[in-house]
CSV table of C-alpha atoms in Angstrom, one decimal:
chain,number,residue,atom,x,y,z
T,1,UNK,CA,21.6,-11.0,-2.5
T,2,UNK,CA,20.7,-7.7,-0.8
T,3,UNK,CA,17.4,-7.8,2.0
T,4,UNK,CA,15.8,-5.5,4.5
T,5,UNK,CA,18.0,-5.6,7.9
T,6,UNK,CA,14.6,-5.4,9.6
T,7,UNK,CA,11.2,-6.5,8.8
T,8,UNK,CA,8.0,-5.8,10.6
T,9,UNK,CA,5.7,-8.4,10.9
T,10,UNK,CA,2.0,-8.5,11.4
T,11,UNK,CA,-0.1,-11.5,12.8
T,12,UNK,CA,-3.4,-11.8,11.7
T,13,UNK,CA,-4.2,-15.2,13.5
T,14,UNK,CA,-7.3,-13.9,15.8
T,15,UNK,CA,-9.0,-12.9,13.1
T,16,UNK,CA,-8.1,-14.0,9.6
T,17,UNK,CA,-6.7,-17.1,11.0
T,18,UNK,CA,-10.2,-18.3,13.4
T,19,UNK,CA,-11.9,-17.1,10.3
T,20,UNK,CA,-11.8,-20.2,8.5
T,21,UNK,CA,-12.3,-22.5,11.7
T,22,UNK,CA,-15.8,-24.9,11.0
T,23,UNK,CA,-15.7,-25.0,15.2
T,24,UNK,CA,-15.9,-21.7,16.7
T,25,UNK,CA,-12.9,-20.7,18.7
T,26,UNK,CA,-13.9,-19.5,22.6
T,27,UNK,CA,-13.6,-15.5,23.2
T,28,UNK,CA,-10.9,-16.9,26.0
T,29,UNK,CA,-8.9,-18.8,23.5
T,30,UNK,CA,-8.9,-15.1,21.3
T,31,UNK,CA,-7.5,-13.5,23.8
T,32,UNK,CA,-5.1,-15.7,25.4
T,33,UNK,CA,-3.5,-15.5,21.6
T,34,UNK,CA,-3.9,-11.8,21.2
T,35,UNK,CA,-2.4,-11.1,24.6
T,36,UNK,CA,0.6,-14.0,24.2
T,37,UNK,CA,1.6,-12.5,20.9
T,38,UNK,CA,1.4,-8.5,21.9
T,39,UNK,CA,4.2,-10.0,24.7
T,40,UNK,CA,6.2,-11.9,22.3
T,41,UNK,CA,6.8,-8.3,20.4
T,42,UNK,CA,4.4,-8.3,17.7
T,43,UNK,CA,3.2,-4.3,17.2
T,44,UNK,CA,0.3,-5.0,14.3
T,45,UNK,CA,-2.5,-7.5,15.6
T,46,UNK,CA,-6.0,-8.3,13.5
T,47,UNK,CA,-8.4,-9.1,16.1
T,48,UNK,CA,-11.6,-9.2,14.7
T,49,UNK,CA,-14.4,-8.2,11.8
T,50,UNK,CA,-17.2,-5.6,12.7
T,51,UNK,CA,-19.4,-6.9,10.1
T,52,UNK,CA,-22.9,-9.1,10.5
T,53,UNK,CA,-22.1,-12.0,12.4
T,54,UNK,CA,-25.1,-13.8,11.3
T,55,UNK,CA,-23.4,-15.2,8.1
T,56,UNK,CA,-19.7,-15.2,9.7
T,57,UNK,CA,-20.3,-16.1,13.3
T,58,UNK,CA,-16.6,-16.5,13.9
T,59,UNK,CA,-17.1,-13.0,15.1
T,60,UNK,CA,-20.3,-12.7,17.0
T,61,UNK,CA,-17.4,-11.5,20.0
T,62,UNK,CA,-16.2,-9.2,18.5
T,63,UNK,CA,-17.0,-6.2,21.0
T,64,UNK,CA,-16.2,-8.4,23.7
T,65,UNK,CA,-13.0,-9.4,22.6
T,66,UNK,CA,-11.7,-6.2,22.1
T,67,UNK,CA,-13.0,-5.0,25.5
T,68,UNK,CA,-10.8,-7.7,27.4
T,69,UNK,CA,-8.1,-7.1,25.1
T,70,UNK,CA,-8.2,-3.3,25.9
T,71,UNK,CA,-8.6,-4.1,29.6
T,72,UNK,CA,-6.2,-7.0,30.1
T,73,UNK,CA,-3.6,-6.8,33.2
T,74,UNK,CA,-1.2,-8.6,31.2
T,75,UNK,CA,-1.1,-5.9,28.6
T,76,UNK,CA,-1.5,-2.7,30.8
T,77,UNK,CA,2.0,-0.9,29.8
T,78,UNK,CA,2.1,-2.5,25.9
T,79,UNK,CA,-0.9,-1.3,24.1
T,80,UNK,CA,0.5,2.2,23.4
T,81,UNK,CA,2.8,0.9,20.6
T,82,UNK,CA,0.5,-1.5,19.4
T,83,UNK,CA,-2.3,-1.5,16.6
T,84,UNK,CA,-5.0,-3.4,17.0
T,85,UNK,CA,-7.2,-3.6,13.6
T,86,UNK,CA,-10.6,-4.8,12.9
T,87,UNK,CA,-12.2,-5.6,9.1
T,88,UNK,CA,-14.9,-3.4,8.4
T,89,UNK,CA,-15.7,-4.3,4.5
T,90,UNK,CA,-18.9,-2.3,4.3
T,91,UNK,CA,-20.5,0.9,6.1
T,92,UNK,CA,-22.5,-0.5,8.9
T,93,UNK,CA,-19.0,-2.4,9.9
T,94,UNK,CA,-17.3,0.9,10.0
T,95,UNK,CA,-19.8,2.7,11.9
T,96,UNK,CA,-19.6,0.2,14.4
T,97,UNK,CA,-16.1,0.5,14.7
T,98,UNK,CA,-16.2,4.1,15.1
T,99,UNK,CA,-18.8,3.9,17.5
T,100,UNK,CA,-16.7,1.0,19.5
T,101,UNK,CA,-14.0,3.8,19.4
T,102,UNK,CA,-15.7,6.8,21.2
T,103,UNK,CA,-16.9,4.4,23.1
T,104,UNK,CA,-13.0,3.5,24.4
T,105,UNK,CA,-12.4,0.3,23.3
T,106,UNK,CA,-12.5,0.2,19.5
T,107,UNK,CA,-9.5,-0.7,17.0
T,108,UNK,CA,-6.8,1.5,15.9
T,109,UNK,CA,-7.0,0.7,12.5
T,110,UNK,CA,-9.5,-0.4,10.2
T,111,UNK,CA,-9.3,-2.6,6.4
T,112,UNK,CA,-11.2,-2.0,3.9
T,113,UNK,CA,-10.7,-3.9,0.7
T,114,UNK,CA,-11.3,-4.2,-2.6
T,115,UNK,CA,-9.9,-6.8,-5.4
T,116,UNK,CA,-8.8,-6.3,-9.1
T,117,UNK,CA,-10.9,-8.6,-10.4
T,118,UNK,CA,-14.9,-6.8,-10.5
T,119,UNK,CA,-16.4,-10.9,-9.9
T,120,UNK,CA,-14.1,-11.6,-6.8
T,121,UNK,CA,-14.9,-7.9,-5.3
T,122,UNK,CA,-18.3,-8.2,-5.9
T,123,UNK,CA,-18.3,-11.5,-4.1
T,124,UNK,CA,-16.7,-10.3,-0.9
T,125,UNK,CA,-18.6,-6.7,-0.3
T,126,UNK,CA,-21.8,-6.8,-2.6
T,127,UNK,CA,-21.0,-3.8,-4.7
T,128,UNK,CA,-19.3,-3.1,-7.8
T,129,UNK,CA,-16.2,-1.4,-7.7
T,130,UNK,CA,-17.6,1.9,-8.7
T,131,UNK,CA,-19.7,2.0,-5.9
T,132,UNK,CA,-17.3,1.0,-3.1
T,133,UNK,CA,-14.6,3.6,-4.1
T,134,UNK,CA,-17.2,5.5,-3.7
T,135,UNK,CA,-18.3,4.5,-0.5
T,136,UNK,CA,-14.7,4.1,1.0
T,137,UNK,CA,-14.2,8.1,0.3
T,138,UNK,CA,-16.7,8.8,2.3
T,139,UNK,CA,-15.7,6.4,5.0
T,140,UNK,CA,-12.3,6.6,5.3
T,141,UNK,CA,-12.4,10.4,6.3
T,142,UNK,CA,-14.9,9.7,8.6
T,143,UNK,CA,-12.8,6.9,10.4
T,144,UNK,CA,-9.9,8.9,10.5
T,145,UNK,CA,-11.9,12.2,11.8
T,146,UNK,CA,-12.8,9.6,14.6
T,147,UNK,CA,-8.9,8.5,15.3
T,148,UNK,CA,-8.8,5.4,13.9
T,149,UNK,CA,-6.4,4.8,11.0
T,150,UNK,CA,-7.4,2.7,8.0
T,151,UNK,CA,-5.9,0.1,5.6
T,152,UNK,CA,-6.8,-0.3,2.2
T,153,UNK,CA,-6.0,-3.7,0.7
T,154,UNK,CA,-5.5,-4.5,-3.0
T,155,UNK,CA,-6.7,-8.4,-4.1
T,156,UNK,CA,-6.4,-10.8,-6.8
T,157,UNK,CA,-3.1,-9.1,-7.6
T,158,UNK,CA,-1.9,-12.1,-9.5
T,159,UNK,CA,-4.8,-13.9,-10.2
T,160,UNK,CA,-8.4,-14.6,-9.5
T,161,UNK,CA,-10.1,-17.8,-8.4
T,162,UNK,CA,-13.5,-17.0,-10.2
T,163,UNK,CA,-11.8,-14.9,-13.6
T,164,UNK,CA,-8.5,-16.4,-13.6
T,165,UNK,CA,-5.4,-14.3,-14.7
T,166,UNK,CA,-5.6,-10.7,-13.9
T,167,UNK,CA,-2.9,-7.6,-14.3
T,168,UNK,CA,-1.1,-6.9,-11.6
T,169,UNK,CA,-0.5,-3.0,-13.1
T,170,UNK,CA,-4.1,-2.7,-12.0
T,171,UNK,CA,-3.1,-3.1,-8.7
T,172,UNK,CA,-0.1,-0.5,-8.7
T,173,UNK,CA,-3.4,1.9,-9.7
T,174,UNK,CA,-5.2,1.2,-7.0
T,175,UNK,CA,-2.4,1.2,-4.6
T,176,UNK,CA,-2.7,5.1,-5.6
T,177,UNK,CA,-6.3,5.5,-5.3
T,178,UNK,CA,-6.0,4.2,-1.5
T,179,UNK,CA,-3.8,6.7,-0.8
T,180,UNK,CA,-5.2,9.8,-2.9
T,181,UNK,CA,-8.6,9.2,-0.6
T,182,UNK,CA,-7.0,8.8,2.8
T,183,UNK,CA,-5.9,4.8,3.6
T,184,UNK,CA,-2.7,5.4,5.9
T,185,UNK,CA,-1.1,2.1,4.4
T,186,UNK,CA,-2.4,-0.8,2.0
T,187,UNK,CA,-1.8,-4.5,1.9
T,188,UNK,CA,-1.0,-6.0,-1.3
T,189,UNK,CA,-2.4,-9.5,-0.9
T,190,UNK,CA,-2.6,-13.0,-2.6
T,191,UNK,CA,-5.4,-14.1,-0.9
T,192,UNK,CA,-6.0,-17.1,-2.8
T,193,UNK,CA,-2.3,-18.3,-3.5
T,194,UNK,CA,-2.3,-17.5,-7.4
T,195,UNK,CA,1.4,-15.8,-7.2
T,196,UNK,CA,4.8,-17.6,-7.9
T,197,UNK,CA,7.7,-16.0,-6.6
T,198,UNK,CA,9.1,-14.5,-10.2
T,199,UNK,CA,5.9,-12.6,-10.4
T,200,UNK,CA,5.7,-11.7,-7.2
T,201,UNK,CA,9.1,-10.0,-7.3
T,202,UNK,CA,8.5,-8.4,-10.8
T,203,UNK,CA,5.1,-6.9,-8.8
T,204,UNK,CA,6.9,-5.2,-5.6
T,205,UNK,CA,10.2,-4.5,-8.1
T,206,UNK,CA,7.8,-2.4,-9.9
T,207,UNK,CA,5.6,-1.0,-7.1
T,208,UNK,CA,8.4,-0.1,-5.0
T,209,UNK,CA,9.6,2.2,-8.1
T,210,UNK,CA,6.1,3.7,-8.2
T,211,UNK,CA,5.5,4.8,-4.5
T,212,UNK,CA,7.4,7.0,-2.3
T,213,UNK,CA,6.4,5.5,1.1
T,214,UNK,CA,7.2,1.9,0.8
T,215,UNK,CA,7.4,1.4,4.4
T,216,UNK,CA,3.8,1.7,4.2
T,217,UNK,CA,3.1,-1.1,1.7
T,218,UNK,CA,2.1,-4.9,3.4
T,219,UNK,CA,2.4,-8.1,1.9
T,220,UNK,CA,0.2,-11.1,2.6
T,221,UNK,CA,0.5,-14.7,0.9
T,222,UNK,CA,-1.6,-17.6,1.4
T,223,UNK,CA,0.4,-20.4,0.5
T,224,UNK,CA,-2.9,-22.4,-0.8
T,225,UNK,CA,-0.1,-24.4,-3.4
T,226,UNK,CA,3.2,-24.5,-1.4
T,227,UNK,CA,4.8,-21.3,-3.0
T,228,UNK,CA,4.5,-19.1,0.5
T,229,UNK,CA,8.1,-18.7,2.0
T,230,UNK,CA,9.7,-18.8,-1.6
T,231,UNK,CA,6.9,-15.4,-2.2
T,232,UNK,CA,8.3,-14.2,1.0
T,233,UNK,CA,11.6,-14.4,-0.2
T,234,UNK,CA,11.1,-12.8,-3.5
T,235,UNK,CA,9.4,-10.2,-1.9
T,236,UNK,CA,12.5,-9.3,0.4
T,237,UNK,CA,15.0,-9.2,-2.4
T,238,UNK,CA,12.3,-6.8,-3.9
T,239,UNK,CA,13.1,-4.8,-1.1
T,240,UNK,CA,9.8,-5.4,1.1
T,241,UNK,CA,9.9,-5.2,4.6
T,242,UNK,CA,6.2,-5.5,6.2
T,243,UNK,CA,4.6,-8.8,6.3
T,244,UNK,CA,1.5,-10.3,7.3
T,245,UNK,CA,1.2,-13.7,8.8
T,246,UNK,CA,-0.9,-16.6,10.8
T,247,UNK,CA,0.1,-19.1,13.5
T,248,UNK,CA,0.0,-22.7,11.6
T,249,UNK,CA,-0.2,-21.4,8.5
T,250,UNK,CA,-4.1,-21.1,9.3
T,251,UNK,CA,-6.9,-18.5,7.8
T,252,UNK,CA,-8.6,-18.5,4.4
T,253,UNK,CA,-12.7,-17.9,3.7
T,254,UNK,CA,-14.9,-16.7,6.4
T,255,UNK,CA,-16.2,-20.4,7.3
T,256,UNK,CA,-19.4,-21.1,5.5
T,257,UNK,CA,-19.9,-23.8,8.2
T,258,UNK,CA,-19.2,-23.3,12.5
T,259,UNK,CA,-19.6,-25.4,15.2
T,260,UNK,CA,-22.3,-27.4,13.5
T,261,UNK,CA,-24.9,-25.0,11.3
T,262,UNK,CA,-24.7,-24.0,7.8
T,263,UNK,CA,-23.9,-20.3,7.1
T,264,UNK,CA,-23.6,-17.7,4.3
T,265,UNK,CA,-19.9,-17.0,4.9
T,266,UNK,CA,-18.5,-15.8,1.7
T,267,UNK,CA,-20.2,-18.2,-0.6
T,268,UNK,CA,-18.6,-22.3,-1.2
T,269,UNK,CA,-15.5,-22.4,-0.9
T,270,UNK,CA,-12.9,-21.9,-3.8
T,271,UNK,CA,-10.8,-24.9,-3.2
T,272,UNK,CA,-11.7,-28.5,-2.7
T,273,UNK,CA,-9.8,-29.0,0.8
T,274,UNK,CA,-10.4,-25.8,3.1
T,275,UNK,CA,-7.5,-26.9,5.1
T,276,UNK,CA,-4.8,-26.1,2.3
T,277,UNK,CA,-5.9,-22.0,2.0
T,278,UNK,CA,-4.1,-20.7,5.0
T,279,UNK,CA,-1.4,-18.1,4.9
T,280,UNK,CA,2.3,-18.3,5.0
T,281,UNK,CA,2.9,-19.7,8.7
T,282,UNK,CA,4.5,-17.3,11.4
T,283,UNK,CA,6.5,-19.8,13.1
T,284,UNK,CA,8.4,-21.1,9.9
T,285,UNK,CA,8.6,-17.3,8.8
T,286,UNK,CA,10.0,-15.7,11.8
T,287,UNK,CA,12.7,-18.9,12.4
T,288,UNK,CA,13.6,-18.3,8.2
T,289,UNK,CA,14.3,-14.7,8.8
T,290,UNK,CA,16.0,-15.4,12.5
T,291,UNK,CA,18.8,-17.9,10.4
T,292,UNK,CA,18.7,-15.0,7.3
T,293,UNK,CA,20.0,-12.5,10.1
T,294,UNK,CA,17.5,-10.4,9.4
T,295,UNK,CA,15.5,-8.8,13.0
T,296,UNK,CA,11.7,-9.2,13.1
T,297,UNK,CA,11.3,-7.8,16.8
T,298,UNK,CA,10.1,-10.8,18.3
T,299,UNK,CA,11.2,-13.4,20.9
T,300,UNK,CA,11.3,-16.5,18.5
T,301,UNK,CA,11.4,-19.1,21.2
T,302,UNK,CA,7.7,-17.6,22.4
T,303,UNK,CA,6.4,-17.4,18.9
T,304,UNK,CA,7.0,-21.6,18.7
T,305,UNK,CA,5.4,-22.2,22.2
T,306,UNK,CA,2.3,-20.1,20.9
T,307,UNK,CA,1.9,-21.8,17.6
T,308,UNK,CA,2.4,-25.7,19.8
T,309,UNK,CA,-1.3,-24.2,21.7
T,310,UNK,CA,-2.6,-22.7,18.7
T,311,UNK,CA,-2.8,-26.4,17.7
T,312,UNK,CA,-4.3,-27.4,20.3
T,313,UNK,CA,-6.9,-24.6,20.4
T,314,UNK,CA,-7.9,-25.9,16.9
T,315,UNK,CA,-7.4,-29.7,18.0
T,316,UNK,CA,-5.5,-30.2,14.9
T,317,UNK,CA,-1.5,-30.6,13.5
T,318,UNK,CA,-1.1,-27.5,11.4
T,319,UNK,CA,1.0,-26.2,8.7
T,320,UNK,CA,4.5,-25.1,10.5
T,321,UNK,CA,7.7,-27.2,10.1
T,322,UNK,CA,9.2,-25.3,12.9
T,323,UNK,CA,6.5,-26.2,15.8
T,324,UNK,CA,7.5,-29.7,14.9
T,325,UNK,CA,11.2,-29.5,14.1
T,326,UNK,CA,12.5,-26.6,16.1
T,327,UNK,CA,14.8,-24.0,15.6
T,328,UNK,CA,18.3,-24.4,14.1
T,329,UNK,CA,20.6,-24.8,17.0
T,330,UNK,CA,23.0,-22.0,17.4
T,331,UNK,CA,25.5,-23.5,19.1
T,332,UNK,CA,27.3,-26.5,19.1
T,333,UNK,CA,26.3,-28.6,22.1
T,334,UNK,CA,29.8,-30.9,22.1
């Protein structure tokens, strides 16, 4: 079977990971993550979400946070090659990030998103999909006039968790749209774990026919019914070779309950245990790829020790076999 030599991979543990935490997760625990995994090589970091933290409190730091990230000693020489992105789903969110930007500490790049199915987009941003195209035209050149470069992510690709079955050719459409009004790459996610590995290769088979930058095109699985690594893998004998992942396997819904009070979040939850939602693990993707011969940029050894105190940031075992098992040995020991 024929893969990518090289991937590049993306960890989204500060903020789509924390997301889904019912405890909030200190500022200092944010950072010690964002700064451990910038010096184990990663280059693509998600950090926080501009928008209201009344209803997703997970991110009432985010200014903070991304002023101690921009001003941290450990990171003084490795920021230059290194995006930091923040989630700005509606326009308040992305004024604030341009704002946090001319004001020198603001993200690098933005997400804005919007999902296949009209009930499942309407759910996450409040407007129909009419209406947010139309919004993000306007706000995409307007981030970009302020130097920030923007993501446009395409959900429910495979499936919704409120309609059901959708068409992925929808997706391949909107891929286009992103770029035709600005986005500088696009994430093609599974955010609620509907795709199985045949389908998933069929999709990036057929979008990788249909684009001409596909070192521009993301992927991101949640791996809600076990099926994450075997996505990964069909998406690399697809040809894919960007990838987003969490520490532990962790992320899902903007918590609709932290450290103690009720909140909006995104609505109940779509699943009946908000544990099993998470993404595909970094740890047991990077050590997969690392025995596949195939060079992810980053120091292994350091991503394991990171994910053994993400668990104990969250107080809780987590979803990686290879915090708990290890690495393959390379050598024998005699």
């Amino acid at each position: 079977m024929q893969y990518p030599k090289k991937v590049v991979i993306g960890d989204i543990t500060v903020r789509d990971g924390f997301q889904h935490e019912e405890k909030f997760i200190p500022t200092e625990a944010k950072l010690w993550v964002a700064e451990q995994l910038i010096l184990a090589g990663f280059k693509h970091i998600e950090v926080s979400n501009f928008g209201n933290p009344k209803g997703m409190p997970q991110f009432k730091d985010c200014d903070d946070l991304f002023k101690r990230i921009r001003t941290s000693k450990k990171l003084i020489d490795k920021l230059g090659d290194v995006n930091l992105t923040a989630i700005t789903i509606r326009e308040r969110a992305v004024q604030r990030a341009i704002q946090a930007k001319l004001d020198g500490y603001g993200p690098d790049r933005i997400l804005l998103m919007v999902s296949t199915s009209e009930s499942h987009h309407k759910t996450n941003s409040g407007l129909t999909l009419d209406e947010y195209w139309k919004m993000s035209e306007e706000w995409v050149k307007k981030a970009r006039d302020a130097g920030i470069k923007v993501n446009g992510t395409v959900s429910t690709i495979w499936g919704c968790p409120i309609e059901g079955p959708t068409d992925p050719k929808k997706a391949i459409e909107f891929t286009k749209r992103w770029f035709d009004i600005g986005a500088n790459d696009v994430e093609h996610a599974d955010h609620d774990g509907s795709a199985s590995p045949d389908r998933v290769y069929d999709y990036f088979s057929m979008l990788l026919d249909n684009v001409d930058n596909p070192h521009k095109q993301i992927a991101h699985f949640h791996t809600t019914r076990g099926w994450g690594l075997a996505n990964v893998l069909a998406a690399l004998q697809a040809g894919m070779t960007n990838y987003e992942s969490t520490m532990g396997g962790l992320g899902g819904q903007p918590a609709n309950f932290v450290s103690g009070v009720p909140v909006s979040g995104t609505g109940a939850y779509y699943y009946k245990d908000a544990k099993d939602v998470g993404l595909v693990s970094t740890e047991d993707m990077v050590v997969m790829m690392d025995e596949m011969g195939i060079d992810t940029g980053v120091d292994v050894d350091k991503v394991l020790e990171i994910g053994a105190m993400v668990e104990r940031i969250t107080g809780r075992r987590l979803r990686s076999e290879s915090i708990n098992n290890g690495r393959i040995p390379k050598f024998l020991k005699g």
